[in-house]
mmCIF file of C-alpha atoms in Angstrom:
data_model
loop_
_atom_site.group_PDB
_atom_site.id
_atom_site.type_symbol
_atom_site.label_atom_id
_atom_site.label_comp_id
_atom_site.label_asym_id
_atom_site.label_seq_id
_atom_site.Cartn_x
_atom_site.Cartn_y
_atom_site.Cartn_z
ATOM 1 C CA MET A 1 -5.761 5.403 28.658
ATOM 2 C CA THR A 2 -4.332 3.209 26.001
ATOM 3 C CA LYS A 3 -6.954 0.274 24.919
ATOM 4 C CA VAL A 4 -5.533 -2.489 22.827
ATOM 5 C CA ILE A 5 -6.874 -5.996 22.061
ATOM 6 C CA VAL A 6 -4.954 -8.484 20.068
ATOM 7 C CA ASP A 7 -6.775 -11.442 19.065
ATOM 8 C CA PRO A 8 -3.774 -14.067 18.934
ATOM 9 C CA GLY A 9 -5.502 -16.241 15.849
ATOM 10 C CA ILE A 10 -6.359 -20.135 16.269
ATOM 11 C CA CYS A 11 -5.467 -20.559 20.098
ATOM 12 C CA GLY A 12 -8.680 -18.445 20.565
ATOM 13 C CA PHE A 13 -7.517 -16.416 23.985
ATOM 14 C CA THR A 14 -7.909 -13.045 23.493
ATOM 15 C CA ILE A 15 -5.855 -10.528 25.312
ATOM 16 C CA THR A 16 -6.953 -6.749 26.505
ATOM 17 C CA ILE A 17 -4.060 -4.402 27.236
ATOM 18 C CA GLN A 18 -4.948 -1.278 29.074
ATOM 19 C CA VAL A 19 -1.473 0.823 29.637
ATOM 20 C CA THR A 20 -2.027 4.653 31.584
ATOM 21 C CA SER A 21 0.738 6.937 32.111
ATOM 22 C CA GLU A 22 0.512 9.881 33.505
ATOM 23 C CA ASP A 23 4.137 11.373 33.073
ATOM 24 C CA MET A 24 3.911 9.764 29.771
ATOM 25 C CA GLN A 25 7.147 8.139 30.370
ATOM 26 C CA HIS A 26 6.283 5.475 32.807
ATOM 27 C CA VAL A 27 3.248 3.787 32.677
ATOM 28 C CA LYS A 28 0.701 0.744 34.345
ATOM 29 C CA VAL A 29 -0.155 -1.934 32.429
ATOM 30 C CA LYS A 30 -3.203 -4.421 33.309
ATOM 31 C CA ILE A 31 -4.247 -7.321 31.653
ATOM 32 C CA SER A 32 -6.852 -9.052 30.995
ATOM 33 C CA THR A 33 -7.281 -12.751 29.370
ATOM 34 C CA GLU A 34 -8.440 -16.317 29.749
ATOM 35 C CA CYS A 35 -4.462 -17.282 28.452
ATOM 36 C CA PRO A 36 -3.708 -19.473 31.819
ATOM 37 C CA ASN A 37 0.161 -18.839 30.194
ATOM 38 C CA ILE A 38 -0.207 -15.067 30.649
ATOM 39 C CA LYS A 39 -2.491 -15.402 33.644
ATOM 40 C CA GLU A 40 -0.003 -16.618 35.653
ATOM 41 C CA VAL A 41 2.574 -13.622 35.243
ATOM 42 C CA ILE A 42 -0.642 -11.074 35.654
ATOM 43 C CA GLY A 43 0.122 -9.875 39.119
ATOM 44 C CA GLU A 44 3.431 -9.063 38.153
ATOM 45 C CA ILE A 45 3.179 -7.231 35.132
ATOM 46 C CA GLU A 46 0.202 -5.415 37.270
ATOM 47 C CA ALA A 47 2.880 -4.707 39.667
ATOM 48 C CA HIS A 48 5.309 -3.155 37.457
ATOM 49 C CA GLU A 49 5.737 0.313 36.451
ATOM 50 C CA PHE A 50 7.325 0.145 32.472
ATOM 51 C CA ASP A 51 9.540 3.205 31.017
ATOM 52 C CA ALA A 52 8.384 3.527 27.940
ATOM 53 C CA PHE A 53 11.534 4.590 26.295
ATOM 54 C CA LYS A 54 13.166 1.177 27.685
ATOM 55 C CA GLU A 55 10.316 -0.560 25.845
ATOM 56 C CA VAL A 56 10.218 1.346 22.570
ATOM 57 C CA PHE A 57 14.148 2.033 21.778
ATOM 58 C CA VAL A 58 16.033 -1.113 22.846
ATOM 59 C CA LYS A 59 15.988 -4.854 21.250
ATOM 60 C CA LEU A 60 13.152 -6.705 22.104
ATOM 61 C CA ASP A 61 15.036 -9.071 24.546
ATOM 62 C CA ARG A 62 16.342 -6.083 26.644
ATOM 63 C CA THR A 63 12.491 -4.898 28.121
ATOM 64 C CA ASP A 64 10.968 -5.803 30.721
ATOM 65 C CA THR A 65 7.861 -6.765 28.738
ATOM 66 C CA TYR A 66 10.269 -9.614 27.478
ATOM 67 C CA ALA A 67 11.823 -10.279 30.447
ATOM 68 C CA ILE A 68 8.397 -10.768 32.084
ATOM 69 C CA LEU A 69 6.567 -12.342 29.908
ATOM 70 C CA THR A 70 9.176 -15.354 28.607
ATOM 71 C CA PRO A 71 8.799 -17.254 30.808
ATOM 72 C CA HIS A 72 5.556 -17.695 30.662
ATOM 73 C CA ILE A 73 4.982 -18.104 27.107
ATOM 74 C CA PRO A 74 5.998 -21.244 25.591
ATOM 75 C CA HIS A 75 6.241 -19.973 22.061
ATOM 76 C CA PRO A 76 8.198 -16.847 20.864
ATOM 77 C CA ILE A 77 5.280 -15.589 18.044
ATOM 78 C CA CYS A 78 2.288 -14.860 20.392
ATOM 79 C CA LEU A 79 1.399 -11.383 19.446
ATOM 80 C CA VAL A 80 0.840 -10.351 22.897
ATOM 81 C CA TYR A 81 4.681 -9.481 23.278
ATOM 82 C CA ALA A 82 3.909 -5.976 19.889
ATOM 83 C CA GLY A 83 0.429 -5.621 21.179
ATOM 84 C CA MET A 84 1.813 -4.947 24.766
ATOM 85 C CA LEU A 85 4.798 -2.528 22.823
ATOM 86 C CA LYS A 86 2.159 -0.942 20.846
ATOM 87 C CA ALA A 87 0.036 0.271 23.453
ATOM 88 C CA ILE A 88 2.931 1.274 25.655
ATOM 89 C CA GLU A 89 4.017 3.587 22.536
ATOM 90 C CA THR A 90 1.238 5.042 22.347
ATOM 91 C CA GLU A 91 -0.249 6.172 25.098
ATOM 92 C CA THR A 92 3.051 7.734 25.810
ATOM 93 C CA ASP A 93 2.730 9.162 22.106
ATOM 94 C CA LEU A 94 6.240 7.429 21.058
ATOM 95 C CA ALA A 95 3.021 6.833 17.937
ATOM 96 C CA LEU A 96 -0.091 7.353 16.275
ATOM 97 C CA PRO A 97 -2.523 5.193 17.371
ATOM 98 C CA LYS A 98 -3.442 3.160 14.121
ATOM 99 C CA ASP A 99 -4.641 -0.144 14.067
ATOM 100 C CA CYS A 100 -2.429 -2.862 12.382
ATOM 101 C CA HIS A 101 -3.092 -6.453 11.238
ATOM 102 C CA ILE A 102 -0.874 -9.727 9.613
ATOM 103 C CA LYS A 103 -3.178 -11.307 7.939
ATOM 104 C CA ILE A 104 -2.163 -14.522 6.364
ATOM 105 C CA GLU A 105 -2.716 -16.613 4.373
ATOM 106 C CA LYS A 106 -1.066 -20.222 2.504
ATOM 107 C CA GLU A 107 -1.912 -21.990 -0.600
ATOM 108 C CA VAL A 108 -2.908 -25.983 -0.226
ATOM 109 C CA GLN A 109 -0.942 -27.706 -2.494
ATOM 110 C CA GLY A 110 -1.800 -30.770 -3.947
#
């Protein structure tokens, strides 16, 4: 089981993603969050079996992750896409487990 915790920033809705695979290709995803947008789609995500090779090796807009989440997420920069795909690739050994970070610095003009 691979667990990814996404701290999305200013919205404050942390997302916990757990991915399991029995054959190192097909995965099941469980999501826990207070985000009202993601909560709308948790049932669909958890009922779906994702093919890791498809999710990791095609363009984002051709993944099941994108197809399922996009109608429910109001802005495209939400980090749940990256978090879910990182969890899938790590669980199936298509990537080694390593934290990723986005650091934001803004210089105030004035």
